[in-house]
CSV table of C-alpha atoms (C1' of nucleotides) in Angstrom, one decimal:
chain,number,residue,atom,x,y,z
A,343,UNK,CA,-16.6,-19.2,198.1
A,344,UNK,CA,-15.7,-16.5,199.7
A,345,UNK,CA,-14.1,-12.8,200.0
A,346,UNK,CA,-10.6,-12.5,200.9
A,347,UNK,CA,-10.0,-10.5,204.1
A,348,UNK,CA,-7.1,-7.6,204.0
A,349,UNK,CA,-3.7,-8.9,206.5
A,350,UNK,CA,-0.7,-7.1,206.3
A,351,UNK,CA,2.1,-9.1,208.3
A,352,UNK,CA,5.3,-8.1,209.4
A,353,UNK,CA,7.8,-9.6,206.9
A,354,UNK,CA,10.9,-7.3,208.1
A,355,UNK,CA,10.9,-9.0,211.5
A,356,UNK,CA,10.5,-12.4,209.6
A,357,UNK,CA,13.4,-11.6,207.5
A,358,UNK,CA,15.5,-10.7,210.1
A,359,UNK,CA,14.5,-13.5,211.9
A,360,UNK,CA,16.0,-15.3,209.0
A,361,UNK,CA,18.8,-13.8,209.1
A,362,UNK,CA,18.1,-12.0,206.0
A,363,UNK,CA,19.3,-8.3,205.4
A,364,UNK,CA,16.5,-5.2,205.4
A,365,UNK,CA,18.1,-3.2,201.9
A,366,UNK,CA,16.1,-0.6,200.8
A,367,UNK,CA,15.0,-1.8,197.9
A,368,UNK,CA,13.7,-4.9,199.3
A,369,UNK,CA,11.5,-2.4,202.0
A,370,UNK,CA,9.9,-0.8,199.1
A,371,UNK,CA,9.3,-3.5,197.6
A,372,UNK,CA,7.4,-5.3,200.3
A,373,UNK,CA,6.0,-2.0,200.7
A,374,UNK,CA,4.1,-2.1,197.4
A,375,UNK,CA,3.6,-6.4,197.8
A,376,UNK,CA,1.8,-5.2,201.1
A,377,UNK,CA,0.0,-2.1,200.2
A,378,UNK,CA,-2.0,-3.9,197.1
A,379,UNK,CA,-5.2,-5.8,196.3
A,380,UNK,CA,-3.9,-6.6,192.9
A,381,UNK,CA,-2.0,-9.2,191.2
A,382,UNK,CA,1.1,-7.2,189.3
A,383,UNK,CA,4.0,-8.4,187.6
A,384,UNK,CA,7.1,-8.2,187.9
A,385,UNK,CA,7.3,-5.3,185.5
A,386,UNK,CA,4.7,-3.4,187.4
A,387,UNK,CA,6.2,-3.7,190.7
A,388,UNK,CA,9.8,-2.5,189.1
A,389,UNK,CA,7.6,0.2,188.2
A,390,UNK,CA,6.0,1.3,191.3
A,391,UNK,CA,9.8,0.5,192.6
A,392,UNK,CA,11.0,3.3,190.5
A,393,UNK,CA,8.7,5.5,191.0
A,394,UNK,CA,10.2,5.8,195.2
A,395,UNK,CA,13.3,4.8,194.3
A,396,UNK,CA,15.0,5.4,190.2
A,397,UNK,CA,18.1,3.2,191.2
A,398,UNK,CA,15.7,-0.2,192.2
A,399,UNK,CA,17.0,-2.8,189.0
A,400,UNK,CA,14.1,-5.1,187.7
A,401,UNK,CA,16.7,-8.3,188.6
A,402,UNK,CA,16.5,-7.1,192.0
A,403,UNK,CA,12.6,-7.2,191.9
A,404,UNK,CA,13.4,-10.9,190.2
A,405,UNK,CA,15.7,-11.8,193.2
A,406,UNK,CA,13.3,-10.5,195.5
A,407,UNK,CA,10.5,-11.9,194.5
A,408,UNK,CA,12.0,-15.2,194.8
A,409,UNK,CA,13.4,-15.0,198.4
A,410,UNK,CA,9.7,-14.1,199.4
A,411,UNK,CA,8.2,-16.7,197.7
A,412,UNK,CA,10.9,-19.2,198.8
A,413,UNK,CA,9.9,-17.6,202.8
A,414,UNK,CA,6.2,-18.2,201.5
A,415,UNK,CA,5.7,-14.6,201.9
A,416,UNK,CA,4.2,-14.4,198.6
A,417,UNK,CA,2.9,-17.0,196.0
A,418,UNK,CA,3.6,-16.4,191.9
A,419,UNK,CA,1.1,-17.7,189.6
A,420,UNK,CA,1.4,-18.1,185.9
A,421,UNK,CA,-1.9,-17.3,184.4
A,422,UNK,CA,-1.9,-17.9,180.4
A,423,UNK,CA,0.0,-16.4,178.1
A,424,UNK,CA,1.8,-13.7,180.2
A,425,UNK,CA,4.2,-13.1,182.3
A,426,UNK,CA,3.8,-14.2,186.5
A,427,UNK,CA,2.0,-12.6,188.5
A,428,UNK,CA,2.6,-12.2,192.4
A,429,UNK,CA,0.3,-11.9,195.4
A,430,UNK,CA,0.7,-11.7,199.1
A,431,UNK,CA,0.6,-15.1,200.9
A,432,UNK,CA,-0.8,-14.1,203.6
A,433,UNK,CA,-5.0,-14.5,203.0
A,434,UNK,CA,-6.4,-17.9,203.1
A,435,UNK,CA,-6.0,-20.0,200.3
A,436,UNK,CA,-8.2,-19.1,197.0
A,437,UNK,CA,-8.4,-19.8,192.9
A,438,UNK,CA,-8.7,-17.8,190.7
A,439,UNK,CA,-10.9,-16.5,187.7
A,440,UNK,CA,-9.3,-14.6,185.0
A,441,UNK,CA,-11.7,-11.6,183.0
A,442,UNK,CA,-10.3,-12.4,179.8
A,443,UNK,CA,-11.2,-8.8,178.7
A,444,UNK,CA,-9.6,-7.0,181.3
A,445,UNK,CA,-6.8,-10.0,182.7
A,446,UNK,CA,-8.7,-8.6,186.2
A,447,UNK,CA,-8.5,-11.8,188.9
A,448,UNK,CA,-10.7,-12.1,190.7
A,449,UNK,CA,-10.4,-14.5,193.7
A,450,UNK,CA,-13.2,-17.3,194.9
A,451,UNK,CA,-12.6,-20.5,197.3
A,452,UNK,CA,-14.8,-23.7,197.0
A,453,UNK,CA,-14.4,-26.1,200.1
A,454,UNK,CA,-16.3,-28.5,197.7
A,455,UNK,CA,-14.2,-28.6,195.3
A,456,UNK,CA,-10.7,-29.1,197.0
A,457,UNK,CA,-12.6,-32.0,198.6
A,458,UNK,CA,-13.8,-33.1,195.2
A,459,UNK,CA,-9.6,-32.6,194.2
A,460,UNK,CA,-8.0,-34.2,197.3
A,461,UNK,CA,-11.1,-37.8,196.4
A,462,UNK,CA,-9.6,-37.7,192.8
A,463,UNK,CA,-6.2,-37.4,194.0
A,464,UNK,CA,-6.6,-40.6,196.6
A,465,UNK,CA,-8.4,-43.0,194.2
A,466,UNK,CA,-5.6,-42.7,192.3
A,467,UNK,CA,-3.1,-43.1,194.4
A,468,UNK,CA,-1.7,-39.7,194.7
A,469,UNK,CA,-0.9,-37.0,197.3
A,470,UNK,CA,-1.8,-33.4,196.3
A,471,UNK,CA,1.2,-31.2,197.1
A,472,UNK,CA,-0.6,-28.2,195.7
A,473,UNK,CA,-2.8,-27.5,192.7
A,474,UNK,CA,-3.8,-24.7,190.2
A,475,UNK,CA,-7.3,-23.9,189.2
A,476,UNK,CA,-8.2,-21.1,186.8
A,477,UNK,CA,-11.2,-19.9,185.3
A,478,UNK,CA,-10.6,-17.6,182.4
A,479,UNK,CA,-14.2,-16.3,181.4
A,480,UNK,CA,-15.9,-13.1,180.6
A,481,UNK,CA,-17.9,-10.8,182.7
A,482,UNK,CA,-22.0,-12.0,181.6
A,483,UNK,CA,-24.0,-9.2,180.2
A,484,UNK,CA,-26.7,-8.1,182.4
A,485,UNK,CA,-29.8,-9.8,181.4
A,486,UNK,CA,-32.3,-7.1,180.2
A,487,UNK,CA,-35.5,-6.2,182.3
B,1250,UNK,CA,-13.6,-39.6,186.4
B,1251,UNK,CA,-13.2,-42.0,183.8
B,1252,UNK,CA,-10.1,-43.3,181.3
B,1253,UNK,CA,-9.4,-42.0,178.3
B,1254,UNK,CA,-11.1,-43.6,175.0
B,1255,UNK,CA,-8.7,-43.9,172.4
B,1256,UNK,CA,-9.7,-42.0,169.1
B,1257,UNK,CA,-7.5,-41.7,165.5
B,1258,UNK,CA,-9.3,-38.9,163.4
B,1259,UNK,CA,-8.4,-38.1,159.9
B,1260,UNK,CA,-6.6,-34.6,160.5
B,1261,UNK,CA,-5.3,-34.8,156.7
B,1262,UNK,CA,-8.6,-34.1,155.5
B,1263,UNK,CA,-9.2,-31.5,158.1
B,1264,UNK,CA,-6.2,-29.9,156.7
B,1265,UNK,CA,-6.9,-30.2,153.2
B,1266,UNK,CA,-10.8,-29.2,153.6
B,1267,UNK,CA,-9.2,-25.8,155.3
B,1268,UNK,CA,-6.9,-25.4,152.0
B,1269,UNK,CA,-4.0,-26.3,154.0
B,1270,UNK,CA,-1.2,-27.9,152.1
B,1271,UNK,CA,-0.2,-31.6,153.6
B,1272,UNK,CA,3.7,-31.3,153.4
B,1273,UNK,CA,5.8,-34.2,154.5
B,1274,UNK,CA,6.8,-32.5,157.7
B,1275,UNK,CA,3.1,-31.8,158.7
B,1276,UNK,CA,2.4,-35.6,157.7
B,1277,UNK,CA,4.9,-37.0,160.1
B,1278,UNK,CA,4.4,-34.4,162.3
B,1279,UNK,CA,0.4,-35.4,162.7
B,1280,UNK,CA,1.6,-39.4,163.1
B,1281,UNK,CA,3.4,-38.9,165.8
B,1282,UNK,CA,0.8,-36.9,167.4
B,1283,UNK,CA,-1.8,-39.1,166.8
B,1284,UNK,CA,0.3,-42.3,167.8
B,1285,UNK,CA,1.3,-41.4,171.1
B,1286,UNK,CA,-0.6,-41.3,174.3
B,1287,UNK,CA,1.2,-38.9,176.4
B,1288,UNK,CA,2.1,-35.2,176.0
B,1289,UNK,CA,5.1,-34.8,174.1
B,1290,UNK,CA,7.1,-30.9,174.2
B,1291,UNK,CA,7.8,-29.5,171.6
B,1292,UNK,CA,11.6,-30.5,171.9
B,1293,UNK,CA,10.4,-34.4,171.9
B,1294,UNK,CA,8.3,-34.0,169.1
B,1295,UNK,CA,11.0,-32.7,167.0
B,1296,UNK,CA,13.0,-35.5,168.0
B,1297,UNK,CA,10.9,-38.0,167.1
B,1298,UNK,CA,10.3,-36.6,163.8
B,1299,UNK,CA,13.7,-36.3,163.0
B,1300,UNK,CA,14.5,-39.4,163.5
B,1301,UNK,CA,12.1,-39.9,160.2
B,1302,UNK,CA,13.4,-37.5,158.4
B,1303,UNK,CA,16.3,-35.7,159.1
B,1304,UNK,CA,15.6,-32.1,157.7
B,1305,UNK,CA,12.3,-31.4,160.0
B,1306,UNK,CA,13.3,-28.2,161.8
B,1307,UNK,CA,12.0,-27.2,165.3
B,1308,UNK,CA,10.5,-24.0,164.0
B,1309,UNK,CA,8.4,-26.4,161.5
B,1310,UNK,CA,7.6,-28.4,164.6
B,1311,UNK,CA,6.4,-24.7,166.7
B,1312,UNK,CA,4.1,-23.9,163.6
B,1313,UNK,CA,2.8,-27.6,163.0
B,1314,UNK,CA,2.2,-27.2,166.6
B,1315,UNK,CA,0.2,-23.5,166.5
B,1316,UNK,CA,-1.7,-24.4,163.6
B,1317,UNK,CA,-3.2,-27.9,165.0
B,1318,UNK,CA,-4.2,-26.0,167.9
B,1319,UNK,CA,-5.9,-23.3,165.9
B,1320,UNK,CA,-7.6,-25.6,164.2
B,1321,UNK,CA,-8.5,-27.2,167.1
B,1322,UNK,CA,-6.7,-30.8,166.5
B,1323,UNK,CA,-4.5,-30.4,169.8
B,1324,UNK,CA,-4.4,-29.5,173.2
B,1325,UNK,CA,-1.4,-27.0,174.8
B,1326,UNK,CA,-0.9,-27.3,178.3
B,1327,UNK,CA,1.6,-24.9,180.1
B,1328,UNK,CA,2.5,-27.6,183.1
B,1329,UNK,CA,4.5,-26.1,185.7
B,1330,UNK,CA,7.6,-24.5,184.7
B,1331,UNK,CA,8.6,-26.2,181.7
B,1332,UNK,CA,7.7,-26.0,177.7
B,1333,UNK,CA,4.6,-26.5,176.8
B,1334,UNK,CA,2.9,-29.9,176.1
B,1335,UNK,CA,0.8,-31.3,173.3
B,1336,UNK,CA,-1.8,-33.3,173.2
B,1337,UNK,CA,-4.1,-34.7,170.5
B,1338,UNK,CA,-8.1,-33.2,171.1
B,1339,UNK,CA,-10.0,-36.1,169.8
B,1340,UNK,CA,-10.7,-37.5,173.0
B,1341,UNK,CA,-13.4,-35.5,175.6
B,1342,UNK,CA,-12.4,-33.2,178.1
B,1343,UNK,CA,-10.2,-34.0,180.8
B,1344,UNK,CA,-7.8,-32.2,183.1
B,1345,UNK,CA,-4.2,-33.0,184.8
B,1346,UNK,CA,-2.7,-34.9,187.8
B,1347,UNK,CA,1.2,-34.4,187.4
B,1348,UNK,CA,3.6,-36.6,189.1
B,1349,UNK,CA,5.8,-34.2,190.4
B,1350,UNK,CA,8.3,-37.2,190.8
B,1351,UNK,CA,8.5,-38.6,187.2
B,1352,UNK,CA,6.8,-35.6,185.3
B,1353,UNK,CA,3.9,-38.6,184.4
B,1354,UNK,CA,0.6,-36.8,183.9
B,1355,UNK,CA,-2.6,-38.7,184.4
B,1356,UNK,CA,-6.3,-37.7,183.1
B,1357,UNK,CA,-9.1,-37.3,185.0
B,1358,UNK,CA,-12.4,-35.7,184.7
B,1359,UNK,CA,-15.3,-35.1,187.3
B,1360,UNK,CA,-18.5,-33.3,186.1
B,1361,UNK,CA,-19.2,-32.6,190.1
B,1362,UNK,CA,-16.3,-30.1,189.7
B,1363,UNK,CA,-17.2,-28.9,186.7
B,1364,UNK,CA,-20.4,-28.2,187.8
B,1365,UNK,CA,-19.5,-26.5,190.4
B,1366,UNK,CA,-17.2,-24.8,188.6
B,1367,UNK,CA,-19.6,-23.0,186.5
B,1368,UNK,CA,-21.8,-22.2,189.7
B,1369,UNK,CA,-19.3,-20.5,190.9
B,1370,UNK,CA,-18.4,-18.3,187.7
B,1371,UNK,CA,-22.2,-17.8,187.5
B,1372,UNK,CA,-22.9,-16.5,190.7
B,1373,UNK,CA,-19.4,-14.1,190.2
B,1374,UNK,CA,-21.3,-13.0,186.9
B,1375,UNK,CA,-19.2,-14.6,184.4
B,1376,UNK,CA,-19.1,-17.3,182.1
B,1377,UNK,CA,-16.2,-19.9,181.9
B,1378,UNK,CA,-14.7,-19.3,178.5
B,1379,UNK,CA,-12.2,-22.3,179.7
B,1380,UNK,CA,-10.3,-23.8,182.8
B,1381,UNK,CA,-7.2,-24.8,184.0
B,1382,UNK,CA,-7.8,-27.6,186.1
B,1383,UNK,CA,-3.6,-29.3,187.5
B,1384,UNK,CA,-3.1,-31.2,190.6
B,1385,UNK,CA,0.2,-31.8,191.4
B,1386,UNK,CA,1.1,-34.6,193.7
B,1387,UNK,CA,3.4,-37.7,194.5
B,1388,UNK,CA,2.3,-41.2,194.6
B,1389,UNK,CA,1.5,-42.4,197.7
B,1390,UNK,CA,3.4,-45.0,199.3
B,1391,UNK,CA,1.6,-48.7,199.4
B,1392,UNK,CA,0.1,-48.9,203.0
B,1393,UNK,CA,1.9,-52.0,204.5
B,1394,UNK,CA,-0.2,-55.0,204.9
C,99,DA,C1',5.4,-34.2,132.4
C,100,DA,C1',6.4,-29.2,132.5
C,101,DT,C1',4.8,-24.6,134.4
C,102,DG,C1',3.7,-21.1,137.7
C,103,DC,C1',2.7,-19.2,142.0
C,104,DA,C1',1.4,-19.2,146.6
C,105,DA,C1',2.2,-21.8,150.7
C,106,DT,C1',5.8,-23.8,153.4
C,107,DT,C1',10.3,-24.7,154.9
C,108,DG,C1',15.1,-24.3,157.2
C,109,DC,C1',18.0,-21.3,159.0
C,110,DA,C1',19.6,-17.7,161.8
C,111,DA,C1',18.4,-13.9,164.2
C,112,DA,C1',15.0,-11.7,167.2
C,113,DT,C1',11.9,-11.9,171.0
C,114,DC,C1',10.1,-12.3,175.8
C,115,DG,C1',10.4,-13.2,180.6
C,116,DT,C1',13.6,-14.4,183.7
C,117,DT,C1',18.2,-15.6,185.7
C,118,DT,C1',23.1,-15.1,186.4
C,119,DG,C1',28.3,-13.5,186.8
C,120,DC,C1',30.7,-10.0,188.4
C,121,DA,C1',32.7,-6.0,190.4
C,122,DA,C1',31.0,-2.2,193.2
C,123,DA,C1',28.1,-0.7,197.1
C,124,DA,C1',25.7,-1.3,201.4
C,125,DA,C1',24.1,-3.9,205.8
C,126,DG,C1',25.1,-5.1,210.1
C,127,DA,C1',28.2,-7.0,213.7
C,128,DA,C1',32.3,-5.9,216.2
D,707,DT,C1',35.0,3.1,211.9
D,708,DT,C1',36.4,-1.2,210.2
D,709,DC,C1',35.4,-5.7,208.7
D,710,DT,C1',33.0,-9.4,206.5
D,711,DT,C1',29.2,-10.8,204.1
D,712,DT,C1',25.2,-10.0,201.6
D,713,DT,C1',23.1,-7.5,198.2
D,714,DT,C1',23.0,-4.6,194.3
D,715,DG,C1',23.0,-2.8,189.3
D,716,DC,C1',24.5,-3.8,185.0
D,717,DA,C1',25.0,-6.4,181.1
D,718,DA,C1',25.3,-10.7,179.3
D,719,DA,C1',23.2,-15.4,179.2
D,720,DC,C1',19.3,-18.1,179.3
D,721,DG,C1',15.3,-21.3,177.6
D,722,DA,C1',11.2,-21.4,175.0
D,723,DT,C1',9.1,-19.7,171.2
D,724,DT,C1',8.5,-16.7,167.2
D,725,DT,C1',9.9,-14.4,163.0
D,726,DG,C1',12.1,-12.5,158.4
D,727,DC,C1',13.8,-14.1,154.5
D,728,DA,C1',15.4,-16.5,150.6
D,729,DA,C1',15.1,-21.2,148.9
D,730,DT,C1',12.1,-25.1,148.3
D,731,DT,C1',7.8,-27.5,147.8
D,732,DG,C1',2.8,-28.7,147.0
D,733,DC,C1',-0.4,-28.8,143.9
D,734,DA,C1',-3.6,-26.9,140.5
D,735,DT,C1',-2.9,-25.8,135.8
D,736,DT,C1',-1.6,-26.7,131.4
DNA sequence: AATGCAATTGCAAATCGTTTGCAAAAAGAA
DNA sequence: TTCTTTTTGCAAACGATTTGCAATTGCATT
């Protein structure tokens, strides 16, 4: 378990590489997928879009947010009973717990546990490709002195 | 990690001791649900009930659906990107290993990860309200002899 | 068995998040 | 600048699920 540690990657160059265009929407966008901690939707990142650029369509932040995560540049997750919510790829891999009061995420890792996933997986005859683990809880009051 | 036990409970009694009217839709709706051993959508369910009785409508099958889980009689499981699944709740607590190949989803359950689970929730300062626990994986090919 | 009323239904229309077709606009190579 | 291709915004389509409403049903009461 552990904290995540801040990276912020070069995705133009990687997009160029792949012979992808640099629009400007798709800069600002990355901009804001680059320059957060957070986890927002797709709604909130139209948002933020707008608020640089009024012309920025959500179905471009759609189509966007799909070439990145088909480049692995970012990773969507569908938490319960809202809509997905995106994240830069490019920390080491973590779960995630869910404040149910707040819908804050906060991020953990557990070497044990992936273990504990991949024995499961072999004894019964399977190959994890990838797997989704979510706490959803609430923040415990602090114990009085 | 164990199999699952298999378990009929009485849910029309449930029902009735909440004041909930047993209708013929909710009757056949509740067999099928409690003779069936994987996890049905809500599109199959309706299916199968219609093929007892042609009227059943797929809203009827959605608010069967909400209701059992409200009362606690079923499961809902928002598998990667596709409807929802039911599941009947009688049996203990499990979580998922999805063939991503055939769809197939197998129950498991390890305390070690539960455990471990909650240590880690604890020691963020939260308790688990619930989890989402989903491998996803591919059968791995018989090692040749 | 007939009555009465609230709960439940089927249907169609609405909803939410997301995707898509299309003609217009912009990127990047020449 | 011109050309070709990709990308865009818009509105309409989409799939899963929910909802409003009038008609039907369950069931407790006579």
């Amino acid at each position: 378990m552990n904290q995540r540690p801040p990276h912020k990657p070069d995705y133009e160059r990687e997009l160029r590489r792949a012979g992808i265009r640099i629009t400007r929407p798709r800069r600002i966008i990355l901009d804001i997928l680059t320059g957060t901690e957070d986890h927002p939707d797709a709604m909130e990142i139209f948002q933020r879009a707008n608020a640089v650029d009024k012309s920025i369509s959500l179905s471009t932040v759609y189509r966007t947010m799909k070439l990145l995560e088909g480049m692995g540049a970012i990773h969507r997750h569908a938490f319960e009973g809202g809509p997905a919510r995106f994240e830069q790829a490019s920390g080491d891999h973590h779960d995630h717990l869910i404040d149910l009061d707040t819908g804050d995420v906060i991020e953990f890792h557990s070497d044990r546990i992936e273990a504990l996933q991949d024995e499961i997986a072999r004894e019964l005859g399977y190959e994890i490709v990838h797997h989704r683990l979510e706490l959803y809880g609430r923040r415990k009051r602090k114990r009085r002195a």
